Coordinates of C-alpha atoms and ligand atoms in Angstrom, one line a residue:
M4 CA -0.1 0.0 0.1
D5 CA 1.0 3.6 -0.5
I6 CA -0.2 5.6 2.3
I7 CA -0.5 9.1 3.4
V8 CA -0.1 10.4 7.1
I9 CA -1.3 13.9 7.9
G10 CA 0.3 16.1 10.5
S11 CA 4.0 17.1 11.7
G12 CA 4.3 16.5 15.3
G13 CA 5.9 13.6 17.4
R14 CA 2.6 11.8 17.2
E15 CA 2.8 11.6 13.6
H16 CA 6.5 10.7 13.6
T17 CA 5.8 7.8 15.7
L18 CA 3.0 6.5 13.1
V19 CA 5.1 6.9 10.5
W20 CA 8.2 5.0 12.1
K21 CA 5.8 2.0 13.1
L22 CA 4.1 2.0 9.6
A23 CA 7.2 2.2 7.9
Q24 CA 7.9 -1.3 9.4
S25 CA 4.4 -2.7 7.9
S26 CA 4.9 -5.6 5.7
I27 CA 1.8 -4.2 3.6
V28 CA 3.2 -0.8 3.4
N29 CA 5.3 0.2 0.4
K30 CA 5.6 4.0 0.4
I31 CA 4.6 6.8 2.9
Y32 CA 4.1 10.5 2.2
A33 CA 4.1 12.6 5.3
V34 CA 2.0 15.9 4.8
P35 CA 3.8 17.9 5.9
G36 CA 5.9 15.5 8.1
N37 CA 9.1 16.7 9.8
P38 CA 12.7 16.3 9.5
G39 CA 12.9 13.3 11.7
M40 CA 10.9 11.2 9.0
K41 CA 13.1 12.0 6.2
N42 CA 14.6 8.6 6.0
I43 CA 11.1 6.6 6.0
A44 CA 8.8 9.1 4.1
E45 CA 8.6 11.4 1.7
C46 CA 7.5 14.9 3.2
V47 CA 5.2 17.1 1.2
T48 CA 5.3 20.3 2.7
D49 CA 3.3 22.5 0.3
I50 CA -0.2 21.1 1.1
D51 CA -2.6 23.0 3.7
I52 CA -3.8 20.2 5.9
E53 CA -6.9 22.3 6.6
N54 CA -7.7 22.3 2.6
N55 CA -9.8 19.2 2.1
D56 CA -10.0 19.2 -1.5
V57 CA -5.9 19.6 -2.1
I58 CA -5.6 16.6 0.3
V59 CA -7.9 14.5 -1.8
A60 CA -6.5 15.8 -5.2
F61 CA -3.1 14.8 -3.8
A62 CA -4.3 11.4 -2.5
K63 CA -5.8 10.9 -6.0
K64 CA -2.9 11.6 -8.0
K65 CA -0.4 9.5 -6.2
N66 CA -3.3 6.5 -6.1
I67 CA -3.3 6.3 -2.3
D68 CA -4.7 3.3 -0.6
M69 CA -5.1 4.6 2.7
V70 CA -4.8 8.2 4.6
V71 CA -4.1 8.5 8.5
I72 CA -5.2 11.6 9.9
G73 CA -3.2 12.9 13.2
P74 CA -4.4 15.9 14.4
E75 CA -7.9 16.8 15.3
V76 CA -8.5 20.0 13.0
P77 CA -8.5 18.1 9.7
L78 CA -11.0 15.5 11.6
I79 CA -13.4 18.1 12.5
N80 CA -13.1 19.6 9.0
G81 CA -14.3 16.3 7.5
I82 CA -11.4 15.2 5.9
V83 CA -12.5 11.6 6.3
D84 CA -15.9 12.1 4.6
D85 CA -14.3 14.0 1.8
L86 CA -11.8 11.1 1.2
E87 CA -14.3 8.2 1.6
N88 CA -16.6 10.2 -0.9
A89 CA -13.6 10.1 -3.3
G90 CA -13.1 6.5 -2.6
I91 CA -10.0 6.9 -0.8
A92 CA -9.8 4.9 2.7
A93 CA -9.0 7.0 5.6
F94 CA -8.1 6.3 9.2
G95 CA -10.1 8.4 11.6
P96 CA -13.8 9.3 12.5
S97 CA -16.1 11.1 10.2
R98 CA -16.9 14.9 10.9
E99 CA -20.1 14.1 12.9
A100 CA -18.5 11.5 14.8
A101 CA -15.4 13.9 15.6
Q102 CA -17.7 16.0 17.7
L103 CA -16.8 13.8 20.5
E104 CA -13.7 15.9 20.6
G105 CA -15.0 19.3 18.7
S106 CA -17.6 20.0 21.0
K107 CA -17.5 19.2 24.9
T108 CA -21.3 20.1 24.9
F109 CA -22.0 17.1 22.4
S110 CA -19.5 14.9 24.4
K111 CA -21.0 15.6 27.7
N112 CA -24.5 15.3 26.4
I113 CA -24.1 11.8 25.0
M114 CA -22.2 11.0 28.1
K115 CA -25.2 11.8 30.2
K116 CA -27.8 10.3 27.9
Y117 CA -26.2 6.6 27.8
N118 CA -24.9 6.8 31.3
I119 CA -21.2 6.8 30.8
P120 CA -19.4 8.0 33.9
T121 CA -18.3 11.8 33.7
A122 CA -18.3 14.8 35.9
K123 CA -21.4 16.6 36.8
Y124 CA -21.9 19.3 34.4
E125 CA -23.9 22.2 33.2
T126 CA -23.9 24.1 29.6
F127 CA -24.4 27.8 29.6
T128 CA -24.7 30.4 26.6
D129 CA -24.6 33.4 28.8
A130 CA -22.2 34.4 31.4
D131 CA -24.8 35.6 34.2
S132 CA -26.3 32.1 34.5
A133 CA -22.9 30.3 34.5
K134 CA -21.8 32.7 37.4
E135 CA -25.1 32.0 39.3
Y136 CA -24.7 28.1 38.9
I137 CA -20.8 28.4 40.0
K138 CA -22.2 30.1 43.1
K139 CA -24.4 27.4 43.8
E140 CA -22.0 24.6 43.3
G141 CA -19.0 26.0 45.1
I142 CA -15.3 25.6 44.5
P143 CA -13.3 23.7 43.4
I144 CA -15.0 23.9 39.9
V145 CA -13.9 23.3 36.4
V146 CA -14.9 26.2 33.7
K147 CA -14.6 25.0 30.0
A148 CA -14.9 26.8 26.6
D149 CA -17.1 24.3 24.7
G150 CA -15.1 24.4 21.3
L151 CA -11.6 23.3 20.4
A152 CA -9.1 25.6 22.3
A153 CA -5.9 23.6 21.7
G154 CA -5.9 22.1 25.1
K155 CA -6.0 25.5 26.5
G156 CA -9.8 26.5 27.1
V157 CA -9.8 24.7 30.6
I158 CA -9.6 26.5 34.0
V159 CA -9.5 24.3 37.0
A160 CA -10.5 27.1 39.5
D161 CA -9.6 26.6 43.4
T162 CA -11.3 29.7 44.1
M163 CA -14.7 31.6 43.5
Q164 CA -12.9 34.6 42.1
Q165 CA -11.0 32.4 39.9
A166 CA -14.2 30.6 38.5
L167 CA -15.9 33.8 37.8
D168 CA -12.9 35.4 36.1
A169 CA -12.8 32.3 33.8
V170 CA -16.4 32.8 33.0
D171 CA -15.5 36.5 31.7
E172 CA -12.3 35.6 30.1
I173 CA -13.9 32.9 28.0
M174 CA -17.4 34.3 27.2
C175 CA -16.9 38.0 27.5
D176 CA -13.2 38.6 26.5
K177 CA -13.3 35.7 24.2
A178 CA -9.9 34.4 25.2
F179 CA -10.4 31.4 23.2
G180 CA -12.3 33.0 20.3
D181 CA -15.7 31.2 19.1
A182 CA -14.7 28.3 21.2
G183 CA -16.2 30.3 24.1
N184 CA -19.6 30.7 22.6
S185 CA -20.8 28.4 25.0
I186 CA -19.1 27.2 28.0
V187 CA -19.3 24.0 30.2
I188 CA -19.0 24.1 34.0
E189 CA -18.0 20.7 35.5
E190 CA -17.8 19.1 39.1
C191 CA -14.0 18.8 39.8
L192 CA -12.8 15.2 39.8
I193 CA -10.1 14.0 42.4
G194 CA -7.7 11.2 41.5
E195 CA -4.9 10.4 39.1
E196 CA -5.1 11.0 35.4
A197 CA -4.7 8.2 32.9
S198 CA -5.2 7.8 29.1
V199 CA -6.6 4.9 27.3
L200 CA -6.7 5.0 23.2
A201 CA -8.5 2.4 21.6
F202 CA -8.8 1.1 17.8
T203 CA -12.6 0.9 16.9
D204 CA -14.4 -0.1 13.6
G205 CA -17.2 1.4 15.0
D206 CA -19.0 -1.9 16.6
T207 CA -16.1 -3.3 18.2
I208 CA -13.5 -1.2 20.2
I209 CA -9.9 -2.6 21.3
P210 CA -8.1 -0.8 23.8
M211 CA -4.4 -0.2 23.7
I212 CA -2.2 -0.4 26.6
S213 CA -2.6 2.5 28.9
S214 CA -0.4 5.6 29.5
Q215 CA -0.3 8.6 31.7
D216 CA 0.7 12.3 30.4
H217 CA 2.1 15.1 32.4
K218 CA 0.3 18.0 31.2
R219 CA 2.1 20.8 33.6
A220 CA 5.4 22.4 32.2
L221 CA 7.1 22.1 35.8
D222 CA 8.2 19.2 38.0
G223 CA 5.6 18.1 40.5
D224 CA 3.0 19.3 38.1
E225 CA 3.6 22.9 38.7
G226 CA 3.3 25.7 36.2
P227 CA 0.9 26.2 33.3
N228 CA -0.7 23.8 31.3
T229 CA 1.3 22.3 28.3
G230 CA 0.4 20.0 25.4
G231 CA 2.2 17.4 27.1
M232 CA 5.9 17.2 28.6
G233 CA 6.2 13.5 28.7
T234 CA 4.5 10.0 29.1
Y235 CA 4.8 6.5 30.2
A236 CA 3.3 3.3 29.4
P237 CA 1.8 1.2 30.8
A238 CA 0.2 3.3 33.6
P239 CA 0.0 1.0 36.8
V240 CA -3.1 3.1 38.1
V241 CA -4.9 1.4 35.3
T242 CA -5.0 -2.1 37.1
D243 CA -6.5 -4.9 35.0
S244 CA -10.2 -4.3 36.8
V245 CA -9.8 -0.5 36.0
M246 CA -9.2 -1.4 32.3
D247 CA -12.1 -3.9 32.5
F248 CA -14.3 -1.0 33.8
V249 CA -13.0 1.3 31.2
Q250 CA -13.9 -1.3 28.4
T251 CA -17.3 -2.4 29.4
K252 CA -18.5 0.9 31.2
I253 CA -17.0 3.4 28.9
L254 CA -15.5 2.1 25.5
E255 CA -18.1 -0.2 24.6
P256 CA -21.0 1.9 25.6
I257 CA -19.9 4.9 23.7
I258 CA -19.1 3.0 20.6
A259 CA -22.7 1.7 20.9
A260 CA -24.1 5.1 21.6
M261 CA -22.3 6.8 18.8
K262 CA -23.7 4.3 16.5
T263 CA -27.1 4.5 17.9
E264 CA -27.0 8.2 17.3
G265 CA -26.3 7.8 13.7
K266 CA -22.5 9.0 13.9
K267 CA -20.8 5.7 13.8
Y268 CA -17.2 6.1 15.3
K269 CA -14.1 4.7 13.6
G270 CA -10.6 5.3 14.0
C271 CA -8.6 5.8 17.3
L272 CA -10.8 7.1 20.4
Y273 CA -8.7 8.5 23.2
A274 CA -10.5 8.4 26.4
G275 CA -9.0 10.9 29.1
L276 CA -9.8 9.2 32.4
M277 CA -9.6 10.4 36.0
I278 CA -9.5 7.3 38.3
T279 CA -11.2 8.6 41.2
P280 CA -12.0 6.6 44.4
T281 CA -15.4 5.7 43.1
G282 CA -14.0 4.4 39.7
P283 CA -12.7 5.8 36.5
K284 CA -14.4 8.7 35.1
V285 CA -14.1 10.4 31.5
I286 CA -12.5 13.8 31.6
E287 CA -12.5 14.2 27.7
F288 CA -12.7 12.2 24.5
N289 CA -10.5 12.9 21.6
A290 CA -11.0 11.9 18.2
R291 CA -7.4 11.1 17.3
F292 CA -4.3 9.4 18.9
G293 CA -2.8 11.2 21.9
D294 CA 0.7 13.4 21.8
P295 CA 2.7 12.2 23.5
E296 CA 0.9 9.2 24.5
T297 CA 1.4 7.8 21.0
Q298 CA 5.0 8.0 21.6
V299 CA 5.0 5.5 24.3
V300 CA 1.9 3.2 23.4
I301 CA 3.0 2.6 19.6
P302 CA 6.5 1.4 20.3
L303 CA 5.2 -1.4 22.5
L304 CA 2.7 -2.5 20.0
Q305 CA 4.0 -5.7 18.4
S306 CA 1.1 -6.5 15.7
D307 CA 1.2 -4.5 12.2
L308 CA -0.4 -1.1 12.9
A309 CA -1.2 -0.6 9.2
E310 CA -3.2 -4.1 9.1
I311 CA -5.1 -2.8 12.2
M312 CA -6.0 0.4 10.6
L313 CA -7.2 -1.3 7.7
S314 CA -9.5 -3.6 9.8
C315 CA -10.8 -0.4 11.4
I316 CA -11.7 1.2 8.0
K317 CA -13.2 -2.2 6.7
G318 CA -15.1 -3.3 9.8
T319 CA -13.2 -6.2 10.6
L320 CA -11.7 -5.7 14.0
K321 CA -13.9 -8.1 15.8
G322 CA -11.9 -11.2 17.1
K323 CA -8.3 -9.6 16.0
K324 CA -5.7 -10.2 18.1
I325 CA -3.3 -7.3 18.7
N326 CA 0.0 -8.1 20.7
W327 CA 1.7 -5.8 23.0
S328 CA 5.3 -5.9 24.3
N329 CA 5.3 -6.6 28.3
K330 CA 8.0 -3.8 28.5
A331 CA 7.6 -0.5 29.5
A332 CA 8.1 2.9 27.7
V333 CA 9.1 6.4 28.8
C334 CA 9.0 9.7 26.4
V335 CA 10.6 12.7 27.7
V336 CA 9.6 15.8 25.8
L337 CA 12.6 18.5 25.2
A338 CA 11.1 21.9 24.9
S339 CA 12.1 25.6 24.2
G340 CA 12.8 27.8 27.0
G341 CA 9.8 29.7 27.6
Y342 CA 7.0 27.1 26.2
P343 CA 4.0 27.1 26.6
H344 CA 4.3 30.9 26.5
K345 CA 6.9 32.7 24.2
Y346 CA 10.2 31.0 23.0
K347 CA 12.8 31.4 20.2
K348 CA 12.9 29.3 17.1
G349 CA 15.7 28.3 15.0
I350 CA 18.5 27.2 17.4
T351 CA 20.5 24.5 16.4
I352 CA 20.0 21.1 18.1
K353 CA 23.3 19.3 18.9
G354 CA 23.9 15.6 19.4
L355 CA 20.9 14.0 17.6
D356 CA 23.4 11.6 15.9
K357 CA 25.1 10.3 19.2
V358 CA 21.8 8.9 20.5
A359 CA 22.1 5.1 20.9
A360 CA 19.8 4.1 18.0
D361 CA 19.4 0.9 19.3
K362 CA 17.7 1.6 22.7
T363 CA 16.4 5.2 22.3
L364 CA 13.9 6.4 19.8
V365 CA 13.9 10.1 19.3
F366 CA 10.7 11.4 17.7
H367 CA 10.8 15.0 16.2
A368 CA 8.0 17.6 16.9
G369 CA 8.9 21.1 16.5
T370 CA 11.9 20.9 14.1
K371 CA 13.1 22.0 11.0
E372 CA 16.0 21.7 8.8
M373 CA 17.9 24.8 7.8
E374 CA 21.2 24.7 5.7
G375 CA 21.7 20.9 6.4
E376 CA 21.3 21.3 10.2
I377 CA 18.3 20.4 12.4
V378 CA 16.8 23.5 14.4
T379 CA 14.2 24.2 16.6
N380 CA 10.8 25.3 15.3
G381 CA 8.1 24.7 18.1
G382 CA 7.4 24.7 21.5
R383 CA 7.8 21.0 22.1
V384 CA 11.0 20.2 20.2
L385 CA 11.6 16.5 20.5
G386 CA 10.5 13.6 22.5
V387 CA 13.2 10.9 23.7
V388 CA 11.7 7.6 24.0
S389 CA 13.4 4.8 25.8
I390 CA 12.0 1.3 26.5
G391 CA 13.1 -1.0 29.5
N392 CA 12.1 -4.0 31.2
D393 CA 10.3 -2.3 33.6
I394 CA 9.3 1.4 34.2
K395 CA 12.3 2.3 36.4
E396 CA 14.8 1.2 33.8
A397 CA 12.9 2.9 30.9
I398 CA 13.1 6.2 33.0
A399 CA 16.7 5.6 33.7
N400 CA 17.3 5.2 30.0
A401 CA 15.5 8.1 28.7
Y402 CA 17.2 10.3 31.0
K403 CA 21.0 9.2 30.4
D404 CA 20.1 9.3 26.6
I405 CA 18.9 13.0 26.7
K406 CA 22.2 14.0 28.3
T407 CA 23.7 13.5 24.6
I408 CA 21.2 16.2 23.0
S409 CA 21.4 20.0 23.7
F410 CA 20.1 23.4 22.4
T411 CA 20.2 26.7 23.9
D412 CA 17.5 27.2 26.6
M413 CA 16.2 23.6 26.4
Y414 CA 14.3 22.5 29.3
Y415 CA 12.4 19.2 30.2
R416 CA 10.8 17.8 33.3
K417 CA 12.8 15.7 35.4
D418 CA 10.1 13.5 36.8
I419 CA 8.6 11.8 34.1
G420 CA 7.3 8.5 34.9
Q421 CA 7.8 9.0 38.9
K422 CA 4.1 8.5 39.5
A423 CA 4.2 5.1 38.4
L424 CA 7.1 4.1 40.9
K425 CA 4.7 4.3 43.9
Y426 CA 2.9 1.0 42.5
L427 CA 6.2 -1.1 42.2
Ligands
LIG503 P1 -9.2 18.8 28.6 O1 -8.6 19.8 27.7 O2 -10.4 18.8 29.0 O3 -8.2 17.6 29.0 O4 -8.6 19.3 30.3 C1 -7.2 19.6 30.6 C2 -7.0 19.2 32.1 O5 -7.6 20.0 33.0 C3 -7.2 17.7 32.1 O6 -6.1 16.9 31.8 C4 -7.2 17.5 33.8 O7 -5.8 17.8 34.3 C5 -7.9 19.0 33.9 N1 -9.4 18.7 34.0 C6 -10.4 18.8 33.3 N2 -11.5 18.7 33.5 C7 -11.4 18.4 34.9 C8 -12.5 17.9 35.9 N3 -13.7 17.6 35.7 N4 -11.9 17.7 37.2 C9 -10.6 17.9 37.4 N5 -9.7 18.0 36.5 C10 -10.3 18.2 35.3
LIG504 N1 -1.6 14.3 25.5 C1 -3.1 15.0 25.3 C2 -3.7 15.0 24.0 O1 -3.2 14.4 23.2 O2 -4.8 15.7 24.3

């Protein structure tokens, strides 16, 4: 098969890396891709991934057998619908099904209707009623912009003032643009977070191994929220019985619900969970692979990823055996100084060629090639991934290998994976 992978981050580098190992994949085009993929894919940088017509035309021209969509925006733009209408197989949910990520109101309403455990909530389209509700419920409370806000439209308020200010910020100041036309106010869940990604063909859903992200910028979960500063897999907080609950009370019911609602969901479903004292609850669904969860989950996948994706597309996932390594993986994100706020770009990255390639994977995220050198080009620059026999070994390997890489103002968290150690 000749395939296209859409996206340019660490998640897409990981998918391309794994798909390149498939016995049924011949050629990979990465649109637009990044310099880390250069040896395994042809990067096509002159296509706007938010222009469906251009993507469909390119796929037709190259006689593409399957398109894999990384980021959420093309999914919500209906790229899968447009590719399928043109007769091209696409891995990912349709425009309507992607509303599970695209609209928090849609997602919360469907969970409520089908009894899928999630935080108690109300939706508002005017600031006054939202504030009244907050005053009635008390703190801590969570205030969310309804639409897509690149992971930033969520305020976990510990004080009443913070909560009320958040409403003004989202609804009156429009800090997240139209994403704030409506607002979701939620009960604050207490517990440890975990991510469970799953493959689905719309009828059958098969979870991948669990993982845990580190969303805050600084050690000890301090500092501002980011896109994710590191991950590990599997996450021991997701015990067998937790996974069983997630499968039977969350994943299977949501897939059945989407089908009943006429919005059959295919592709990868990402469940962001809080493991509370009364059981797992859904914080959010995403319509795509997680980033940087993919960087630790996919390297532990032993089965052929392209074959699994085809099964999801064709509706033949039922009974499919998916094999996982029993090792552990850790990803530490190397970020630009200043991220998630302002940071510099174009800084030369040193030592990439010195990383022990047999043990460590370096997935590019925000990099660019300039005059034959790899330079920084984003906030999250690289994901350094190590595999170990257990989580402790994986952590040690990752931090050892990071020492060979450097760029001016590089920073990273020193405590990725520490939460897993308490379960050993
Ligand atoms: P989201 O963009 O919905 O993933 O939210 C970003 C982060 O805010 C999550 O990873 C959680 O850490 C936190 N969060 C969101 N909703 C809640 C909630 N209901 N209770 C506690 N924390 C939450
Ligand atoms: N790691 C968080 C996300 O992919 O949304």
